[in-house]
Short mmCIF file of C-alpha atoms in Angstrom, two decimals:
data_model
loop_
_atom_site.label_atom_id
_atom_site.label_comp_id
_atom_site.label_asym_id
_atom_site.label_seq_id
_atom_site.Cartn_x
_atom_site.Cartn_y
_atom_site.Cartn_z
CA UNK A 375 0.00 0.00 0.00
CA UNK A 376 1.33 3.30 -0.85
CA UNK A 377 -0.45 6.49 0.79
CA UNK A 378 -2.06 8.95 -2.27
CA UNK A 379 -3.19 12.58 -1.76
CA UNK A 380 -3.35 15.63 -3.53
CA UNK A 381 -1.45 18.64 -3.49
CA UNK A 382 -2.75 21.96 -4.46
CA UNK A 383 -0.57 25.14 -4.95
CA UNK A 384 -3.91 27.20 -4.73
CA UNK A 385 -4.35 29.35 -7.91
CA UNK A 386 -6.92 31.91 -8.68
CA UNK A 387 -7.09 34.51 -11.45
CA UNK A 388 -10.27 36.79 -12.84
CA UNK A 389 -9.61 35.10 -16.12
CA UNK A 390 -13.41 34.00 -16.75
CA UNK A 391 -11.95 30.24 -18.49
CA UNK A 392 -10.74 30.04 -14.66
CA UNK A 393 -13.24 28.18 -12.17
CA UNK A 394 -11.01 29.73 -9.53
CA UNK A 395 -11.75 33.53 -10.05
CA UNK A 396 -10.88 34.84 -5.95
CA UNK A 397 -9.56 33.94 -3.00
CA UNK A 398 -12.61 32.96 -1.68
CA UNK A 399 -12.94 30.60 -4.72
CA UNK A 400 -10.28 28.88 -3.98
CA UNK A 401 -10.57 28.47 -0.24
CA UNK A 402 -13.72 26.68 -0.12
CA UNK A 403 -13.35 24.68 -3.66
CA UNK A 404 -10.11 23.62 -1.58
CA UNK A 405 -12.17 22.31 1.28
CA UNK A 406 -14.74 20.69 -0.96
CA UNK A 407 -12.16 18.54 -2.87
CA UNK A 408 -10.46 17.23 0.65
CA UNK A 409 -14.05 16.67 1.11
CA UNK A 410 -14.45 14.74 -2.25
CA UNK A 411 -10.95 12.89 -2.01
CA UNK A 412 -11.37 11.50 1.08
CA UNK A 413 -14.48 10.31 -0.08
CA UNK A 414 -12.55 8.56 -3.06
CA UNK A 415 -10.61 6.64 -0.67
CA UNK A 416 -7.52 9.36 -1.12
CA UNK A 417 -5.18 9.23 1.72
CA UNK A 418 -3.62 13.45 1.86
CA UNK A 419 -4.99 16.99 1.08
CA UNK A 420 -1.89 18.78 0.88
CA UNK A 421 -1.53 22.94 -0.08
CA UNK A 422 1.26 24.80 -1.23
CA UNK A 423 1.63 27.99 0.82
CA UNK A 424 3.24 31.16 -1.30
CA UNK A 425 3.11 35.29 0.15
CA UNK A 426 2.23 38.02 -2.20
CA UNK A 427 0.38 35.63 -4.77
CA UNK A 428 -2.81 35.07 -6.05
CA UNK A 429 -2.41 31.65 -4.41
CA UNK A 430 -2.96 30.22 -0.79
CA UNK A 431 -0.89 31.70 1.76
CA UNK A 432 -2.08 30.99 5.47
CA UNK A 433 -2.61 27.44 5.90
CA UNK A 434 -3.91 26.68 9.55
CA UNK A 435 -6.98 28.20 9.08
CA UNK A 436 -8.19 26.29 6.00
CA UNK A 437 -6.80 23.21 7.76
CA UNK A 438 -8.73 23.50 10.57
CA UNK A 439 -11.57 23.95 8.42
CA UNK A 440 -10.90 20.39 6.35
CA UNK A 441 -9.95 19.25 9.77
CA UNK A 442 -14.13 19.48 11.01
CA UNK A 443 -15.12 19.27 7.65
CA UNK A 444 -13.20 15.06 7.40
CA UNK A 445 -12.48 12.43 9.32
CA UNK A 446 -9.81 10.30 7.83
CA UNK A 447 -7.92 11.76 5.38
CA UNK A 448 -4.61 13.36 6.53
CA UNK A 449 -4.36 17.23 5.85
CA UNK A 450 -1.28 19.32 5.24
CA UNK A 451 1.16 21.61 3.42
CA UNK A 452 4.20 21.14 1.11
CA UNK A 453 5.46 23.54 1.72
CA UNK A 454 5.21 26.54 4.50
CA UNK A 455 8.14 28.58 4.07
CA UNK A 456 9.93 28.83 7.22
CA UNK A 457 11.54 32.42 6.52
CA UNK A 458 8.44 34.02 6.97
CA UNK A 459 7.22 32.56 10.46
CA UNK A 460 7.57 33.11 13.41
CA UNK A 461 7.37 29.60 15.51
CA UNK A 462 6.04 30.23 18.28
CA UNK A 463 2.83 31.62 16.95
CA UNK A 464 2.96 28.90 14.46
CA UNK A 465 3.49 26.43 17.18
CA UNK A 466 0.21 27.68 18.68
CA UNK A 467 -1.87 27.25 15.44
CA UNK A 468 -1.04 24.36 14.29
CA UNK A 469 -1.40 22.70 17.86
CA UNK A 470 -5.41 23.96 16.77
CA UNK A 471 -5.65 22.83 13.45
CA UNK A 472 -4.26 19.74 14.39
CA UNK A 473 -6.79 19.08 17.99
CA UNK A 474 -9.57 20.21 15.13
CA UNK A 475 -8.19 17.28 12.99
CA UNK A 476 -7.81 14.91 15.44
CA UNK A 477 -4.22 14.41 15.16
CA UNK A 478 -4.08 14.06 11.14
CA UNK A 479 -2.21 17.51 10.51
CA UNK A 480 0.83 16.71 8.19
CA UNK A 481 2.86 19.92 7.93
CA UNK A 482 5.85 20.60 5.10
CA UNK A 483 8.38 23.42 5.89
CA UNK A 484 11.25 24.12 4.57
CA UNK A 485 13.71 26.99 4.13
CA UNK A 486 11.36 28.12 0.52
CA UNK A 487 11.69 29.15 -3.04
CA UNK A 488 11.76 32.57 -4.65
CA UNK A 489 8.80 34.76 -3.93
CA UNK A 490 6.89 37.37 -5.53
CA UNK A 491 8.79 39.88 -4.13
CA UNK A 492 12.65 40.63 -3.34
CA UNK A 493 12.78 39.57 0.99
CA UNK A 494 9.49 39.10 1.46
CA UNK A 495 9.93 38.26 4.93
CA UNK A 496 11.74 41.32 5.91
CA UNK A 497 7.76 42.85 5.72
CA UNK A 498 6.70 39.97 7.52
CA UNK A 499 9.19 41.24 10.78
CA UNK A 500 12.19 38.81 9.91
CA UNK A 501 15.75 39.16 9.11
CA UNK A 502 19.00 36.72 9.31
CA UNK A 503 21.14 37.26 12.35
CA UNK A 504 24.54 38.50 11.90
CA UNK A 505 26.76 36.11 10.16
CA UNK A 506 23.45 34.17 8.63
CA UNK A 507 21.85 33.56 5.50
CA UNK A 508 18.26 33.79 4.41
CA UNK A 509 18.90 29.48 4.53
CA UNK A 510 19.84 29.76 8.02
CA UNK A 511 16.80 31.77 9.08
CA UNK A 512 15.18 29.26 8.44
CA UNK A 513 16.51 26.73 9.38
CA UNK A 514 16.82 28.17 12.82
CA UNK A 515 13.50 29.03 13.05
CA UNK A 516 12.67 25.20 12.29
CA UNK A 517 14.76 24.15 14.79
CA UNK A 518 12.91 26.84 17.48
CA UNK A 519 9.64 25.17 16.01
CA UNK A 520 10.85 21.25 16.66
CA UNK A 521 11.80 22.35 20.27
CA UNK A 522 8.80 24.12 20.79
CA UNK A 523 6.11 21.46 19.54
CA UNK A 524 8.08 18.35 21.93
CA UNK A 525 5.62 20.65 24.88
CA UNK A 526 8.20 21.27 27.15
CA UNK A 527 7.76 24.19 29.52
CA UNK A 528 10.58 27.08 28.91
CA UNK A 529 8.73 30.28 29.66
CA UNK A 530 9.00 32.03 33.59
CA UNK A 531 5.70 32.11 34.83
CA UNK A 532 3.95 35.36 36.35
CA UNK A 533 3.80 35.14 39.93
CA UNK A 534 0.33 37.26 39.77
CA UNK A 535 -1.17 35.45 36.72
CA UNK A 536 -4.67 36.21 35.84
CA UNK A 537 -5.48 32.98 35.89
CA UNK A 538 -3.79 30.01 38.08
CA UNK A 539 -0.78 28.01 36.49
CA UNK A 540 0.22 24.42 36.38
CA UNK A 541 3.67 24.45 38.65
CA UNK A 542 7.02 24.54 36.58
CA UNK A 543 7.66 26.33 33.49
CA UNK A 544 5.03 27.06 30.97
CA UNK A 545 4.52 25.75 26.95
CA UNK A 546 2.74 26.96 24.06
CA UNK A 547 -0.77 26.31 24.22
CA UNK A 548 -2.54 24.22 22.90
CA UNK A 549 -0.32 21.09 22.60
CA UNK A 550 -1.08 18.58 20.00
CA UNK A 551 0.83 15.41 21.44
CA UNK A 552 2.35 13.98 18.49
CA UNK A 553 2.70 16.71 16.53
CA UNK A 554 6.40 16.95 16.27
CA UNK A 555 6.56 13.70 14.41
CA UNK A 556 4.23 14.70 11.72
CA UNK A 557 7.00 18.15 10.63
CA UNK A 558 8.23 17.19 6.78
CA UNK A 559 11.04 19.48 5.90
CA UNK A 560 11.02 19.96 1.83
CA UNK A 561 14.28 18.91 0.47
CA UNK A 562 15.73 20.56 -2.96
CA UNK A 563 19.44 18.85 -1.84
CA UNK A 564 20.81 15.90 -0.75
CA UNK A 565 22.78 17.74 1.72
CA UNK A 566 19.06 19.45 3.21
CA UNK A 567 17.98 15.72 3.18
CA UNK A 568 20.61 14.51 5.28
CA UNK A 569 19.59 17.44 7.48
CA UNK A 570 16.06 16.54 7.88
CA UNK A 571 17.00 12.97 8.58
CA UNK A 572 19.79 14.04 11.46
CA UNK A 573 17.26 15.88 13.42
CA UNK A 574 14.53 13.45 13.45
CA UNK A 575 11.50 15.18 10.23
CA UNK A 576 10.31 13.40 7.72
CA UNK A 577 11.21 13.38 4.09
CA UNK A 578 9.35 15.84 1.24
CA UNK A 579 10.51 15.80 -1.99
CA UNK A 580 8.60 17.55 -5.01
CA UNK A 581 9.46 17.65 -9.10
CA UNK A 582 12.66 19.34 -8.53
CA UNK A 583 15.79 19.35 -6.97
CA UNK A 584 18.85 20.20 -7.40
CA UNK A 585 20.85 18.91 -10.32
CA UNK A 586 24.02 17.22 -8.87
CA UNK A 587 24.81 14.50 -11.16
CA UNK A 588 23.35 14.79 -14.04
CA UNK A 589 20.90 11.50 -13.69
CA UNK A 590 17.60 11.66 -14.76
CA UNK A 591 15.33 13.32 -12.29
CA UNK A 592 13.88 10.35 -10.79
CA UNK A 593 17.37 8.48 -9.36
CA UNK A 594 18.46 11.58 -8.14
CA UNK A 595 15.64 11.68 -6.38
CA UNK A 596 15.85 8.36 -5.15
CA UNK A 597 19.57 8.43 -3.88
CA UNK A 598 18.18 11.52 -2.30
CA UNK A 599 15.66 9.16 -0.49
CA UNK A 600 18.13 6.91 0.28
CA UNK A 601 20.22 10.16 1.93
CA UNK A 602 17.69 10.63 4.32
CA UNK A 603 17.13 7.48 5.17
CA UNK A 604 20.89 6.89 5.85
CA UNK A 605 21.12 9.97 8.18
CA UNK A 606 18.10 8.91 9.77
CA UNK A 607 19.77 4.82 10.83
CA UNK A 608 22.82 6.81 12.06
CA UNK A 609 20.94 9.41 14.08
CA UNK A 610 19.18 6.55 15.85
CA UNK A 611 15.69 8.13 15.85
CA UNK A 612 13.30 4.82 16.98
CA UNK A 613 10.20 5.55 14.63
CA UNK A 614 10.00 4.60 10.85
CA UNK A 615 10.42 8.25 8.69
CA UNK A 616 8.27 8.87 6.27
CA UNK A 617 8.87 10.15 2.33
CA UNK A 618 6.48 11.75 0.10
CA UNK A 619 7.06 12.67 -3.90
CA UNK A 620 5.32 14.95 -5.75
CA UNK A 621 4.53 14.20 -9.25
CA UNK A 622 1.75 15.39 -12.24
CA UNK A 623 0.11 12.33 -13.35
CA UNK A 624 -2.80 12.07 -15.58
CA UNK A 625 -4.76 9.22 -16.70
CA UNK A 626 -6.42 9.75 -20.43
CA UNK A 627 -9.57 8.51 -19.83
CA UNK A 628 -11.89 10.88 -21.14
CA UNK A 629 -12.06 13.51 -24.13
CA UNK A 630 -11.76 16.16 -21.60
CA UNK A 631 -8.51 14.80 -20.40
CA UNK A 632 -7.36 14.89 -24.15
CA UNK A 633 -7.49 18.62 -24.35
CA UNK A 634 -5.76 19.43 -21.11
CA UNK A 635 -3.34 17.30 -20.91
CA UNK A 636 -3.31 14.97 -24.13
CA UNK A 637 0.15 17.45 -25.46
CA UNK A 638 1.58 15.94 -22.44
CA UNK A 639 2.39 13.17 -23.66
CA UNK A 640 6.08 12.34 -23.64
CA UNK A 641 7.23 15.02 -21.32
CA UNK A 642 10.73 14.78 -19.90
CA UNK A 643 13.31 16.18 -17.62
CA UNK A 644 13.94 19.79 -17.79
CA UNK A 645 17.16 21.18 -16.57
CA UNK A 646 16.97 25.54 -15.27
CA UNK A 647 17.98 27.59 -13.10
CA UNK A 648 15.78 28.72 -9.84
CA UNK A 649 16.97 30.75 -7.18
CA UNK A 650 21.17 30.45 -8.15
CA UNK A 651 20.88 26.30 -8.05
CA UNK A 652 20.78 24.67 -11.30
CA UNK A 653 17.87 22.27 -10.28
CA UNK A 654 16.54 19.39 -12.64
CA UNK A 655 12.51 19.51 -12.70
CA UNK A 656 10.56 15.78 -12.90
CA UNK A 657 8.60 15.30 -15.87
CA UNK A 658 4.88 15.40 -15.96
CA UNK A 659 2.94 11.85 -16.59
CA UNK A 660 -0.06 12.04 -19.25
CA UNK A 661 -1.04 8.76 -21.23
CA UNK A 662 -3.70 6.04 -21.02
CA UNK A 663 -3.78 4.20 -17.77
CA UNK A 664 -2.20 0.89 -19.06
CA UNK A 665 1.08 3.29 -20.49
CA UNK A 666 1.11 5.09 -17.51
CA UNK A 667 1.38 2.02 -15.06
CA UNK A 668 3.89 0.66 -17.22
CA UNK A 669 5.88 4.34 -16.82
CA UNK A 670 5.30 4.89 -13.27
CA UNK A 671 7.07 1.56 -12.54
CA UNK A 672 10.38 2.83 -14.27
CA UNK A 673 10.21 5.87 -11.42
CA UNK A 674 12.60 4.53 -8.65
CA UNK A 675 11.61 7.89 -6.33
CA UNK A 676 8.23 6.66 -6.72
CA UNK A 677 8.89 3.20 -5.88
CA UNK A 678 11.43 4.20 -2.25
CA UNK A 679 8.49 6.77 -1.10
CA UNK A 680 5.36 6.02 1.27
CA UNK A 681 3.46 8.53 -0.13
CA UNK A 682 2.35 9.80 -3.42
CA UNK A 683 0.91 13.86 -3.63
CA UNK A 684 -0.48 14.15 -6.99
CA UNK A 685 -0.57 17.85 -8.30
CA UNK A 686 -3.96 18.99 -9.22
CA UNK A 687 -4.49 21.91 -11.68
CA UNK A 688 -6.81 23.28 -9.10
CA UNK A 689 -8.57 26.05 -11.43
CA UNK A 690 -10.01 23.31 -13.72
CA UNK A 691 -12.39 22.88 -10.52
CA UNK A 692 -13.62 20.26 -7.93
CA UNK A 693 -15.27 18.53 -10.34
CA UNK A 694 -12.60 17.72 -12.66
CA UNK A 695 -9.82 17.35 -9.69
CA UNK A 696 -11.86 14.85 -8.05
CA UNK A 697 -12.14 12.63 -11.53
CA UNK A 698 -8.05 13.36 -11.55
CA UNK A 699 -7.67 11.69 -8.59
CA UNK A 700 -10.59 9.11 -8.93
CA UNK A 701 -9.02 8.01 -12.25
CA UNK A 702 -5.26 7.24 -11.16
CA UNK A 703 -6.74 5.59 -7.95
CA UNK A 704 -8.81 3.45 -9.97
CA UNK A 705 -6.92 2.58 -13.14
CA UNK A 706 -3.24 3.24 -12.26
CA UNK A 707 -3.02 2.33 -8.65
CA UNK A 708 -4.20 -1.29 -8.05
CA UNK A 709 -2.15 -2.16 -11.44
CA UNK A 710 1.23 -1.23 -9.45
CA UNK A 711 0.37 -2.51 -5.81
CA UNK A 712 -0.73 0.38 -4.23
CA UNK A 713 -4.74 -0.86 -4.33
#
């Protein structure tokens, strides 16, 4: 069995052909398909989370809202970018979202990509320290956030509080027990992977990292997975990690999926530049179910992950996104063991 969800980087535009015209659009369509997908039998509702963009941007509150709105499916975000928070506060809601959820809150940080606009999160209050780089920010606000959600009390209490205290130091309220093993950091490296693994989060990787030996896309990936995994053994965490991939798949099933998608059709690695790296981006998957289980079993990242997030072209509506997902759950997965 291999876990399946969507993940949704939350696009609207007034461009009438778009089902997703506002932000209110998109907010509730996005509830309605974690709605319909868990319905499907899909395992994640994940969400991209980008600042200054006609996309989503704050995540906890339309988690919480999936959270009452499901009951099963696990809910979460690849990726928050962990320049722009501040982890205390986000400690705080995502110990809500996830009590809402019932402990299914999945959340993907990691240090970001390029934004809309130049240091974005110098407007949201942040800057590197001395000696650090926009990376490290991050990174050091992660490891602020890791402390934080373990619910250990740090913080003096008043002596006069308003209301009574337990004894001993205090936490960030509310706790979520658990929590702290559900944090994903978003990998573009090996060397980031190898971080993740050393200090005990899970594995996200998405359709592109950074090109360091010139493999295709998918075995990079994979020795990426393997990375992790190996810093995770010698770190001598006790639990199993976790790895998800991201990947655009699309069974042609239907007319409809013709037009979208049908000039898909024998995609491949592309090789760019993004954000000074020279990064290698995955190919996108578009054929008739039979060709695509006999392509998806070439993809070794697919084969070393747990879990599956399948991007949805989320202004095409709820509609179509659910018979995106229905149709690669239904004609791709059992076909490769993961019905």
């Amino acid at each position: 069995m291999k876990k399946i969800g969507f993940l949704s980087f939350g696009h609207w535009t007034p461009n009438p052909a778009s089902q997703a015209r506002t932000a209110a659009d998109v907010l509730l369509q996005s509830i309605d398909l974690a709605v319909a997908a868990e319905e499907l039998g899909a395992d994640g509702a994940f969400f991209r989370v980008h600042h200054f963009a006609r996309q989503l941007a704050s995540p906890f509150p339309l988690l919480a809202a999936i959270g009452a709105r499901t009951s099963r499916i696990e809910i979460g975000t690849g990726v928050i970018d962990m320049r722009y928070e501040n982890p205390l506060y986000m400690a705080e809601d995502a110990g809500a979202a996830d009590l809402i959820a019932g402990g299914r809150l999945q959340l993907g940080i990691s240090r970001g990509s390029p934004e809309q606009v130049v240091d974005g999160w110098r407007y949201f209050g942040f800057a590197p320290a001395a000696g650090e780089t926009e990376a490290d920010m991050a990174r050091r606000h992660t490891q602020v956030l890791l402390d934080v959600l373990r619910g250990e009390g740090f913080a003096e209490p008043n002596p006069r509080p308003m209301f009574p205290n337990p004894p001993g130091l205090l936490r960030v309220e509310p706790h979520s027990e658990g929590l702290r093993e559900r944090i994903w950091w978003g990998a573009a490296s090996d060397s980031t992977a190898r971080w993740a693994g050393e200090l005990g989060m899970n594995l996200m990787s998405s359709t592109l990292k950074e090109d360091e030996s010139g493999e295709p896309f998918h075995v990079q990936q994979r020795k990426q997975i393997e990375t992790f995994r190996d810093a995770w053994r010698a770190a001598g965490h006790e639990r199993e990690p976790r790895v998800s991939v991201s990947r655009s798949i699309f069974a042609l099933t239907s007319d409809l999926d013709h037009a979208y998608f049908g000039a898909d059709r024998g995609s491949s690695d592309q090789v760019g530049s993004i954000d000074n790296m020279r990064a290698i981006f995955g190919r996108s998957y578009a054929a008739e179910p039979d060709v695509l289980v006999d392509q998806l079993r070439e993809d070794e990242a697919i084969a070393a992950a747990d879990t599956l997030l399948l991007t949805v072209p989320n202004q095409l509506g709820v509609d179509y996104n659910a018979h995106v997902l229905e149709s690669v759950l239904t004609h791709v997965a059992p076909a490769l063991g993961w019905r």
